[in-house]
Structures are given as structure tokens and as C-alpha cells.
Short mmCIF file of C-alpha atoms (C1' of nucleotides) in Angstrom, two decimals:
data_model
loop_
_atom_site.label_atom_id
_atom_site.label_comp_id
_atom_site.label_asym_id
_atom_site.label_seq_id
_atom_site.Cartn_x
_atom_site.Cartn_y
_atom_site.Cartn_z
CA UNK A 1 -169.35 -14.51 -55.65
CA UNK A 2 -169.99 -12.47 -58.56
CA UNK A 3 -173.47 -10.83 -57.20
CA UNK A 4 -171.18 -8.68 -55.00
CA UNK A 5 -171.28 -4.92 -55.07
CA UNK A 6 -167.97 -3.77 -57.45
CA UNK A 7 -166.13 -0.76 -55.85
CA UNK A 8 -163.75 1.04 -58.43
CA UNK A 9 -160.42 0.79 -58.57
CA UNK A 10 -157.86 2.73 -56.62
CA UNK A 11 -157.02 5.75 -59.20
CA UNK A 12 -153.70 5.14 -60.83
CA UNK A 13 -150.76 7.51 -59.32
CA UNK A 14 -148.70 7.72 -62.22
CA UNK A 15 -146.81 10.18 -61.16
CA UNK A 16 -143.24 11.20 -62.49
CA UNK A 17 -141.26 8.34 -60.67
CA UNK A 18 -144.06 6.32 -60.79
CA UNK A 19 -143.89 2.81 -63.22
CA UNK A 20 -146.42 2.64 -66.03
CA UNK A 21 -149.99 1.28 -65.07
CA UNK A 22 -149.32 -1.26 -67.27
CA UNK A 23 -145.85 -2.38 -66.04
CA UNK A 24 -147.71 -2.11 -62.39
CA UNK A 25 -150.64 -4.57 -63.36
CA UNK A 26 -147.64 -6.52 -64.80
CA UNK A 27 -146.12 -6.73 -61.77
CA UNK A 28 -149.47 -7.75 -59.95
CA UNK A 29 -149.94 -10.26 -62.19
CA UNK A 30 -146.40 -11.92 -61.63
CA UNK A 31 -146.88 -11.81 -58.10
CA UNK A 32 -150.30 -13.46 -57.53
CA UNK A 33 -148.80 -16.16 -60.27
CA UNK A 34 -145.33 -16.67 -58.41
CA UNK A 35 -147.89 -18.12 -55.32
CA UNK A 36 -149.86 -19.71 -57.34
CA UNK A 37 -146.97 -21.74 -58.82
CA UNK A 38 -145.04 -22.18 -55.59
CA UNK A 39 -148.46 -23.61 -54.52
CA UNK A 40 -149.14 -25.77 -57.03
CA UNK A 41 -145.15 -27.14 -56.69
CA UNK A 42 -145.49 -27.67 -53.35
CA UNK A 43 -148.86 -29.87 -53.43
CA UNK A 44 -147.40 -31.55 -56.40
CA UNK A 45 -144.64 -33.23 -54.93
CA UNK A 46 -146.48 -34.07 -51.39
CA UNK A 47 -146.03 -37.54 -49.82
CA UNK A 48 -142.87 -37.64 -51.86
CA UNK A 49 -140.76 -37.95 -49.04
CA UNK A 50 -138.88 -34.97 -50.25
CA UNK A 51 -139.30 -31.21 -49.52
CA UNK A 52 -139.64 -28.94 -52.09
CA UNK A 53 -136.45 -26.83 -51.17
CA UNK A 54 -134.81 -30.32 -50.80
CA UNK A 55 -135.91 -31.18 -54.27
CA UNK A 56 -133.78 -27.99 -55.94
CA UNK A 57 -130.97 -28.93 -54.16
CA UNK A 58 -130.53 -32.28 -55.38
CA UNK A 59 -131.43 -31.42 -59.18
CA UNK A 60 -128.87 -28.65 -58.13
CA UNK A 61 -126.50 -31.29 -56.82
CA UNK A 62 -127.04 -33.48 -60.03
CA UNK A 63 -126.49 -30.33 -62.58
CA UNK A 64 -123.57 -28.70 -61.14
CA UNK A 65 -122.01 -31.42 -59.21
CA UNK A 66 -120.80 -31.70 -55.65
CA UNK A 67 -120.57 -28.08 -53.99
CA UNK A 68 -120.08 -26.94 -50.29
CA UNK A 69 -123.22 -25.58 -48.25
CA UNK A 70 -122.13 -21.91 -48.24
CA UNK A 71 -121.74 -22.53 -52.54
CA UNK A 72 -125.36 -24.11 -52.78
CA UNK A 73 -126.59 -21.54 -50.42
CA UNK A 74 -125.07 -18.84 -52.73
CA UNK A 75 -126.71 -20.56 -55.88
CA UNK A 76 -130.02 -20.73 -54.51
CA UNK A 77 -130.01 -17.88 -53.12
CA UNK A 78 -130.89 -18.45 -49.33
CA UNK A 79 -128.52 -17.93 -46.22
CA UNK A 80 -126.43 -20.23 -45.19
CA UNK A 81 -128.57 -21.49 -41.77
CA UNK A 82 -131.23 -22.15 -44.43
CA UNK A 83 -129.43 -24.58 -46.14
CA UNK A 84 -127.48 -26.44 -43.48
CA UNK A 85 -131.10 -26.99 -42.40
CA UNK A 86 -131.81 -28.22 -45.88
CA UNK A 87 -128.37 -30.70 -46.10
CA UNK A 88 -129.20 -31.88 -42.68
CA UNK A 89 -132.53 -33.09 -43.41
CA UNK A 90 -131.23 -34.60 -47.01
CA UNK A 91 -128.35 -36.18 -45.03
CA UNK A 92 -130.46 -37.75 -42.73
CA UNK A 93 -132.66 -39.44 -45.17
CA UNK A 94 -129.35 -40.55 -47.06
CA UNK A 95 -129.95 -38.85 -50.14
CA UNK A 96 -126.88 -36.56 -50.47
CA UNK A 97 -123.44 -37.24 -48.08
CA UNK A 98 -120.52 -35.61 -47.02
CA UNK A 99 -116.96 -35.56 -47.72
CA UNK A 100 -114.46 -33.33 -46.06
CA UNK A 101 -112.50 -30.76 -48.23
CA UNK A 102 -108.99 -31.91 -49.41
CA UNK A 103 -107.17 -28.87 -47.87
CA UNK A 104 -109.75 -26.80 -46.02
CA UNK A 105 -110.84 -28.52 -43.09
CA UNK A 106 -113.72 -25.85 -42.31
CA UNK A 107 -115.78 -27.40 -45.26
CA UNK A 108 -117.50 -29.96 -46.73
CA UNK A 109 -118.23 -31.39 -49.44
CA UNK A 110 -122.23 -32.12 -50.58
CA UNK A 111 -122.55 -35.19 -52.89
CA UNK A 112 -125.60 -37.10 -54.62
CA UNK A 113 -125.98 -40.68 -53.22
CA UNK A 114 -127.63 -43.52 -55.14
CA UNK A 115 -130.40 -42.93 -53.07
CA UNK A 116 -130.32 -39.36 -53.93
CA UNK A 117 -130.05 -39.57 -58.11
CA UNK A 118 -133.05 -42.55 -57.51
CA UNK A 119 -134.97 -39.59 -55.59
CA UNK A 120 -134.14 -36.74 -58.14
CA UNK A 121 -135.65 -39.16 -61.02
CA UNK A 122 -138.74 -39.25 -58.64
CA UNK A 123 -139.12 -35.60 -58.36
CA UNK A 124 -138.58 -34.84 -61.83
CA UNK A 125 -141.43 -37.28 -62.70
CA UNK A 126 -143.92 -36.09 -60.19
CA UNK A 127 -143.37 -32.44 -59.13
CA UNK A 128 -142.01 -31.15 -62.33
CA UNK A 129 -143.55 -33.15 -64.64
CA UNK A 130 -147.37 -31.66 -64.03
CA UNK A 131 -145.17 -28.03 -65.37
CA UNK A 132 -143.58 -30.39 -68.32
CA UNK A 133 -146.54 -31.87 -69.72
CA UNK A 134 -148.67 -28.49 -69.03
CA UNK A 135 -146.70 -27.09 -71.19
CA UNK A 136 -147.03 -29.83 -73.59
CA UNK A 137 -150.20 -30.21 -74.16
CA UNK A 138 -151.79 -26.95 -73.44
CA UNK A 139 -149.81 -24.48 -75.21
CA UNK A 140 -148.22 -24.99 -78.89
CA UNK A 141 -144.90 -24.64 -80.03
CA UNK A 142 -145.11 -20.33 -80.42
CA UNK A 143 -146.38 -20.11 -76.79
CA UNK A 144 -143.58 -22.34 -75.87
CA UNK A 145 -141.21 -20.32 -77.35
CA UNK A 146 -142.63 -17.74 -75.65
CA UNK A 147 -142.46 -19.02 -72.22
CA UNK A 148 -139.10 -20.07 -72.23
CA UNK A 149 -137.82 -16.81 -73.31
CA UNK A 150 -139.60 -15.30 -70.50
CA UNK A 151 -138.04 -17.71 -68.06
CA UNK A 152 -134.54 -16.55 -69.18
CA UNK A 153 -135.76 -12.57 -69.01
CA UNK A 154 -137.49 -13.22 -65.45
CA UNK A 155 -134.58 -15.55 -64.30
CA UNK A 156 -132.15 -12.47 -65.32
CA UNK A 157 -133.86 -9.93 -63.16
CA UNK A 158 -134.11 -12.09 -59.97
CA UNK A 159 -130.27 -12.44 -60.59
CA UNK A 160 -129.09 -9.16 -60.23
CA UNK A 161 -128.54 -7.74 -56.83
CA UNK B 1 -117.06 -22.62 -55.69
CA UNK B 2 -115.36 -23.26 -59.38
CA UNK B 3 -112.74 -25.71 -58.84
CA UNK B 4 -115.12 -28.38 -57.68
CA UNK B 5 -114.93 -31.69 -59.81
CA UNK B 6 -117.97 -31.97 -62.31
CA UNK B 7 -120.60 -34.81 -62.83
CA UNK B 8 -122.19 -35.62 -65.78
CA UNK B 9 -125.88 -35.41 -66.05
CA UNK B 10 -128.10 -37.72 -65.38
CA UNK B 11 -129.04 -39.37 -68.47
CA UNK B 12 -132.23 -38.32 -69.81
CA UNK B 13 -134.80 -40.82 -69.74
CA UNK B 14 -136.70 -39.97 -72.53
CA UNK B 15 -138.95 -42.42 -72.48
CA UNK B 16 -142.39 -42.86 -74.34
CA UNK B 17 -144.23 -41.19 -72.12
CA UNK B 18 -142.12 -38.87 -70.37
CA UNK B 19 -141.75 -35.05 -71.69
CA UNK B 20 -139.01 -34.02 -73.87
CA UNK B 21 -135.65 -33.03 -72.43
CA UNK B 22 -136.51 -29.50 -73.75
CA UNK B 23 -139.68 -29.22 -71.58
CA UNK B 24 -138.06 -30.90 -68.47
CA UNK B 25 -135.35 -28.50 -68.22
CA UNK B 26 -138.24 -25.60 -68.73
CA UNK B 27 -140.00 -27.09 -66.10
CA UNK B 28 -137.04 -26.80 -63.37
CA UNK B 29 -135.85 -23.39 -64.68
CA UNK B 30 -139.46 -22.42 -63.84
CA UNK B 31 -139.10 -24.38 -60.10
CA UNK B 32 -136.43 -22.36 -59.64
CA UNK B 33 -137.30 -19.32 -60.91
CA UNK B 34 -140.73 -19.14 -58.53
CA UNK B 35 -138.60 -19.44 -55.72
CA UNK B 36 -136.06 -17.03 -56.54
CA UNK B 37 -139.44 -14.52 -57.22
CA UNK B 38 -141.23 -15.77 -53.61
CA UNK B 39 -137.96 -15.02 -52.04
CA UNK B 40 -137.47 -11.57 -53.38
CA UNK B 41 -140.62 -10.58 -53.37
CA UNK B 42 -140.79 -11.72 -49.39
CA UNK B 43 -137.47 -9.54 -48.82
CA UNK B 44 -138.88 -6.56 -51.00
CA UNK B 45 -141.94 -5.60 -48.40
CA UNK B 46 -139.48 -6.33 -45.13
CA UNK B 47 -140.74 -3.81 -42.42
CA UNK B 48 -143.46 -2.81 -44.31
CA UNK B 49 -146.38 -4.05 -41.63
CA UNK B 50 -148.50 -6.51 -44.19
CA UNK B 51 -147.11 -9.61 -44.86
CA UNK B 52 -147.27 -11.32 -48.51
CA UNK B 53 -150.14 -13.17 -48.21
CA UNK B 54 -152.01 -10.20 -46.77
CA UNK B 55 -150.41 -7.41 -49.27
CA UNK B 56 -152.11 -10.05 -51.78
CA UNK B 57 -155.72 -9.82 -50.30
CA UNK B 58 -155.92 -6.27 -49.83
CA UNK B 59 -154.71 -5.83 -53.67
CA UNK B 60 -157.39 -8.46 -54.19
CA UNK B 61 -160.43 -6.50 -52.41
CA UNK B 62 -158.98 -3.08 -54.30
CA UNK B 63 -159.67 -5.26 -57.79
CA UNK B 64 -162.41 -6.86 -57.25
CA UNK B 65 -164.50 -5.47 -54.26
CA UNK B 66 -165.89 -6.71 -50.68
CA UNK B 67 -166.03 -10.51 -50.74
CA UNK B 68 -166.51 -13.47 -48.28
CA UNK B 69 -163.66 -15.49 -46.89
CA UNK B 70 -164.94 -18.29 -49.10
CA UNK B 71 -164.89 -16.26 -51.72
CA UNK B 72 -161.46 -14.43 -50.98
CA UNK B 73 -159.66 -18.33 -50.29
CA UNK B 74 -161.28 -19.32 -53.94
CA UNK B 75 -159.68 -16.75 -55.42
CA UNK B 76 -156.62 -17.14 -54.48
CA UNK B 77 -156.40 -20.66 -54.43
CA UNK B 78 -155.96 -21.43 -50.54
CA UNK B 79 -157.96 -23.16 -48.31
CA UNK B 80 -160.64 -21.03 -46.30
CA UNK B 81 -158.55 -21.92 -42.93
CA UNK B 82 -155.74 -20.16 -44.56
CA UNK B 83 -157.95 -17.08 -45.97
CA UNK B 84 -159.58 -16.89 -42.44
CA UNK B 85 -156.11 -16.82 -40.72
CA UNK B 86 -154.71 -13.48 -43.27
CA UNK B 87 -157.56 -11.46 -42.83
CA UNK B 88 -158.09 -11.98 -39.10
CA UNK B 89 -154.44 -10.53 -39.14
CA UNK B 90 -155.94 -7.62 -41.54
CA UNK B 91 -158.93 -7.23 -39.68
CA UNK B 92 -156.73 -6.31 -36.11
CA UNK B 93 -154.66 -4.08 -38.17
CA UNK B 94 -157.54 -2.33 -38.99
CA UNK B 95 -156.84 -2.95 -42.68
CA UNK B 96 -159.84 -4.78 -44.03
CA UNK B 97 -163.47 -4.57 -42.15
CA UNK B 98 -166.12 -6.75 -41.93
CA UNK B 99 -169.83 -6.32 -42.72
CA UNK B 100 -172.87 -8.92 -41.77
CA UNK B 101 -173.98 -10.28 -45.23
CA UNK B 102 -178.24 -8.86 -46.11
CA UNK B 103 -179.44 -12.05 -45.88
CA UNK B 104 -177.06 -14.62 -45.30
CA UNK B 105 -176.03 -14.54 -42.08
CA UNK B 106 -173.18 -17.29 -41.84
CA UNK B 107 -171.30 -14.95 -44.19
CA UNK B 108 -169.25 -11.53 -44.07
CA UNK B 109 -168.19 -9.40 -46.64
CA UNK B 110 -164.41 -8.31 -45.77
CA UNK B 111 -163.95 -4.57 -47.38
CA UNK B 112 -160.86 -2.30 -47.30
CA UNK B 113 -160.48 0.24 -44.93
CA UNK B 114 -159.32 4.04 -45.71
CA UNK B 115 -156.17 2.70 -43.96
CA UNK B 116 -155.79 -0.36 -45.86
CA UNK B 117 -155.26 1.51 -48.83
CA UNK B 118 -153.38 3.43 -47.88
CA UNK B 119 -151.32 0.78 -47.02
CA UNK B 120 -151.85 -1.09 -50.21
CA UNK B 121 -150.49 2.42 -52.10
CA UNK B 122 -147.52 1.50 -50.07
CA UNK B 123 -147.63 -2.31 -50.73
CA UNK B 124 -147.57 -1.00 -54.34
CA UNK B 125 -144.82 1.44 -54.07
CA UNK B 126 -142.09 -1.14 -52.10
CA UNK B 127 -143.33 -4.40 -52.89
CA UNK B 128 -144.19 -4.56 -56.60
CA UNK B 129 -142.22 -1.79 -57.22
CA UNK B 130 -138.87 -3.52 -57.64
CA UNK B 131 -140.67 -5.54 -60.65
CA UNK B 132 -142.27 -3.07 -62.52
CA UNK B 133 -138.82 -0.90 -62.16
CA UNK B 134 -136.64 -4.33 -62.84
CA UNK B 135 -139.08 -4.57 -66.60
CA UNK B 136 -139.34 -0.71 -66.82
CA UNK B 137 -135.51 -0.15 -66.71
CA UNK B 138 -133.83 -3.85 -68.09
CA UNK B 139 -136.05 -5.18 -70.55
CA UNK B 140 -136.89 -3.22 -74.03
CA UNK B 141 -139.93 -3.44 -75.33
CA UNK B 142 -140.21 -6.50 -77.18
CA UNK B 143 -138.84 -8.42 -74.15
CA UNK B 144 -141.77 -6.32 -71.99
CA UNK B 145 -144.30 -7.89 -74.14
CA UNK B 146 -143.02 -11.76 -74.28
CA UNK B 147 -142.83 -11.35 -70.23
CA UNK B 148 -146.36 -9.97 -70.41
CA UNK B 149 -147.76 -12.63 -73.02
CA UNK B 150 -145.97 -15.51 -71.05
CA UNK B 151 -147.81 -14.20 -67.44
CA UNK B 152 -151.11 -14.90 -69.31
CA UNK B 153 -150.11 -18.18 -70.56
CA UNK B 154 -148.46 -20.02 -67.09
CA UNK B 155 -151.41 -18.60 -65.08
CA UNK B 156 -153.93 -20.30 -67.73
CA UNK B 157 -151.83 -23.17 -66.70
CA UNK B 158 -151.99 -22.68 -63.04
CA UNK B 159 -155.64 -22.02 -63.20
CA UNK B 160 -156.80 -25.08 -64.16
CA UNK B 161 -157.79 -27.63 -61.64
"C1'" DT C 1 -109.81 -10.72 -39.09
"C1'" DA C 2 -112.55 -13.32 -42.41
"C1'" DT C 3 -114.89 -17.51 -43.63
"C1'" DT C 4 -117.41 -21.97 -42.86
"C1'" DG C 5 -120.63 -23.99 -40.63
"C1'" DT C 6 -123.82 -24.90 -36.43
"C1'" DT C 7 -127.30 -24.03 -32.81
"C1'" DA C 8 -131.19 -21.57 -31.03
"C1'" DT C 9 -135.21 -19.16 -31.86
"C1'" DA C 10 -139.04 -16.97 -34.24
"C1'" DC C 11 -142.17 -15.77 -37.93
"C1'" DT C 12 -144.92 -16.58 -42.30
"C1'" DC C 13 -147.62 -19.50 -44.92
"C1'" DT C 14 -150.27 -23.21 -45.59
"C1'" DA C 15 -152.41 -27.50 -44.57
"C1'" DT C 16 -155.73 -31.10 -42.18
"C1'" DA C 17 -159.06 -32.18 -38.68
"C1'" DA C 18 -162.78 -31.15 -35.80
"C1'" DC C 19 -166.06 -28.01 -34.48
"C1'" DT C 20 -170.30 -24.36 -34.36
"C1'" DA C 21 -173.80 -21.79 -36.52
"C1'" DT C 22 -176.79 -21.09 -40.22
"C1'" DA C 23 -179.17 -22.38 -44.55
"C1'" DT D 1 -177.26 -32.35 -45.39
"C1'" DA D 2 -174.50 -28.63 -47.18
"C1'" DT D 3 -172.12 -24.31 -46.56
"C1'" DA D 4 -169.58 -20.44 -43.96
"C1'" DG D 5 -166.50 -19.77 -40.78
"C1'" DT D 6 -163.47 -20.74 -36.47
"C1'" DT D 7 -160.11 -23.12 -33.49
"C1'" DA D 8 -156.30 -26.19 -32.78
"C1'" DT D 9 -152.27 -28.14 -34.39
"C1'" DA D 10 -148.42 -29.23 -37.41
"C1'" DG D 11 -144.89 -28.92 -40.95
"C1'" DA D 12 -142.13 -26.39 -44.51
"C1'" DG D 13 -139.29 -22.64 -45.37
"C1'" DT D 14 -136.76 -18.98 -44.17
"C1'" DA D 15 -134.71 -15.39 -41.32
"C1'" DT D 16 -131.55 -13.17 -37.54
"C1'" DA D 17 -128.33 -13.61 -33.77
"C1'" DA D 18 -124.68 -15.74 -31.42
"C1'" DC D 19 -121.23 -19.03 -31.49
"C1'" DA D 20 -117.04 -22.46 -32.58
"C1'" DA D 21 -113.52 -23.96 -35.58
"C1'" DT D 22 -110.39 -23.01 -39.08
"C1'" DA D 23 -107.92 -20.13 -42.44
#
DNA sequence: TATTGTTATACTCTATAACTATA
DNA sequence: TATAGTTATAGAGTATAACAATA
């Protein structure tokens, strides 16, 4: 693997409009480790018997409380088809149920079962917990401080439109 | 979406073994915020002919050179069935070529093509663009460098097995 | 007309299993 | 036996388009 010719790399552009070279190979860098993480989420939490995009909504579910699907569709950020699909598949397994709107009978309302908040303890154990205690025992409390600044920056510019 | 009746939070386990609150809710704002990324960056190279996974190879092979498939899935941490499938997509785009290895001859080297990068310039320009424009124009500096500082730190943590 | 939600369909990404060819 | 790569198949995740029911 490394006894491989090397070719150089593509000359930087730079031009006027052009982002710094630095803020590019940022931007490289963040990409390659957004699959990397969504990789290593999705093989954490395998044979769980929930989904990954199942997972966020019920830790969704459990933070803000009951919503409608068009609401957690907003939230996370995916259309609406997306997450019927999602609530259908978390209804099925009787982890989340629904209740019909008090005055609007177009919706319904999402809730955590038992079932669901037993789940959500699961998940947060398995497929979030290899993140948790990463970050416990490999970094220190500056680097920590670090991350979790970042997370609010990074979370902040996937928020705006 | 506002007038929906609240739940509490689950009570936080805490127990002797378990990770702090702190680093729990780090770990799901960082679930969260790799899919938010995933999706965006999916949407940001819409219509642009190379998929994710490919856009990711070819800025792979501008990087680091020619390499095997083996070599190629190693790096970026999929399975060689999943390599194989991305650059037989590249390869029928005309995007990456393949070369017999000297002396080997189970293996090919996979190398860009003229077209591939000029594609890549593009992948650049759309894909990654929106990032290193989102930290160019909304973060200052200080902020640039904890996003930057905290890349290095969560991929140490992703790289290790 | 606008909004909520569903159904149908398709594509990307990745995985496992089973195989061939070469070392 | 071990490694490089391919083929076949499946599941997760998401999208667009077209629709029905309700506001």
C-alpha cells in the first residue's frame, strides 16, 4: 500500500472566489470523517433491532416530547415520506404509538411507548455509548472542551438554510 | 409544532459504569449532527454526475495516488465489495482507469483520468464548497481553529479499530 | 388553496456470502 | 492456504411524484 508510485497533488485554484486551501482541506477532512462516523454509528448499533434513523427519532421523541410526523420530519431534517417510513416501521415494532390530534383530524400524534423508552435506554448504551466513552477515555478534559464546542459551531452551520 | 405537551427526560442513569450525562448528551449531539452533515452534503453534489461515495475516491486517488481496490476499501474504511462496486461506477464513467499491477497480477492499480479531475475540480467547487464557504463566511477565526483541532481529534477516534 | 399524511417507485450506500484467479 | 477481486443479493435510508383527506 505504501510502495505505490505518489502522483502530486492537483495545484490549488485559489482563485478570487475561491475558499482558502486550508478551509478546502478542512472541508475534506469533515467530509471523509462525517462517513466515517455515520459508519461507525451504523455498525454500532447492528442487531439492535432498531435502525439508526429510528434510533434519533425516539431519543428525539424522549427529548422534546410527543410531536406530529411533518414536526419530527422538520426537526430532523428529512421529508416527510422519509419519516412516515420511519414511524411506520417504529409503530410496527410497538415502540412509539399514535394518538389523533384534539382538533385537527389530519394529524397525529407520535408518542414513546414503554417499549420505546426501554429501547431508547438500549441505544444510548450501545450505539452512543462507543462515542461517550471514546471521548472519555481517549481525549482529556481540554480536547473535550474542544469537541463540544465544535459540535455546537458545526451543528449551527448545518442549521441554516 | 410548539404547543405540544412536554415530557420530562428520561432520568439519567448514571450508573458506575455508564458515561457522564455530559458525555452522553455529546455523544447524541454528535449522532445527530453526522446525519444532518451526510444529508447536506448528499443534497450539495445533486446533479453533479459522481455520487458521494465516488466524489470521495477520486479525492482519495488525487491525495494519495493510484492504489488497489484493497487498498482504496482500507482506506476508507469499507469493505472491498463496496470499494469494487464505486469504482466500477468510476471506471464506466471514464473517471478512474485501471492498470495491470508489474508483478502481481490479481491486482490493479485504479488511477484518475484527465476527466476525473476534472470532475473532482468540480466535486470541489459544489460539493465541499458549501463547507469551506459555511467556516469561511460564519465562523471567526478562533471558532475556525477549534472546528479544525476538533476534526483531528473525532477522526483519531474513528480511526481506531 | 394549503397542509397532513400515504402510496408507489427508484437510487445510493453498504453489507454478507459464495465464488474465481493468482500468489 | 491466503489474498485480490467479482457476482449476487439484501437492507437501510432517502428522495420525487402523485394522491386522498382535512383545514
Amino acid at each position: 500500500m505504501a510502495d505505490l508510485e505518489r502522483q502530486p497533488h492537483s495545484p490549488a485554484p485559489d482563485s478570487p472566489g475561491e475558499p482558502s486551501a486550508e478551509l478546502a482541506e478542512a472541508a475534506a477532512r469533515l467530509r471523509v470523517l462525517t462517513g466515517a462516523l455515520m459508519r461507525r454509528l451504523r455498525a454500532a448499533g447492528e442487531g439492535s433491532g432498531v435502525t439508526l434513523s429510528q434510533a434519533s427519532v425516539l431519543s428525539r421523541l424522549d427529548r422534546d416530547g410527543p410531536a406530529t410526523t411533518v414536526a419530527l420530519a422538520r426537526a430532523e431534517r428529512v421529508r416527510p415520506q422519509s419519516m412516515g417510513a420511519t414511524l411506520a416501521a417504529l409503530e410496527e415494532t410497538g415502540l412509539v404509538e399514535r394518538s389523533p390530534h384534539p382538533s385537527d383530524r389530519r394529524q397525529a400524534i407520535m408518542s414513546l411507548t414503554g417499549e420505546g423508552r426501554r429501547q431508547l435506554a438500549d441505544v444510548r448504551r450501545t450505539r452512543e455509548g462507543w462515542i461517550a466513552r471514546a471521548l472519555a477515555e481517549r481525549l482529556d478534559e481540554r480536547e473535550r472542551a474542544v469537541v463540544v464546542e465544535a459540535l455546537g459551531l458545526l451543528s449551527r452551520l448545518t442549521e441554516e438554510d
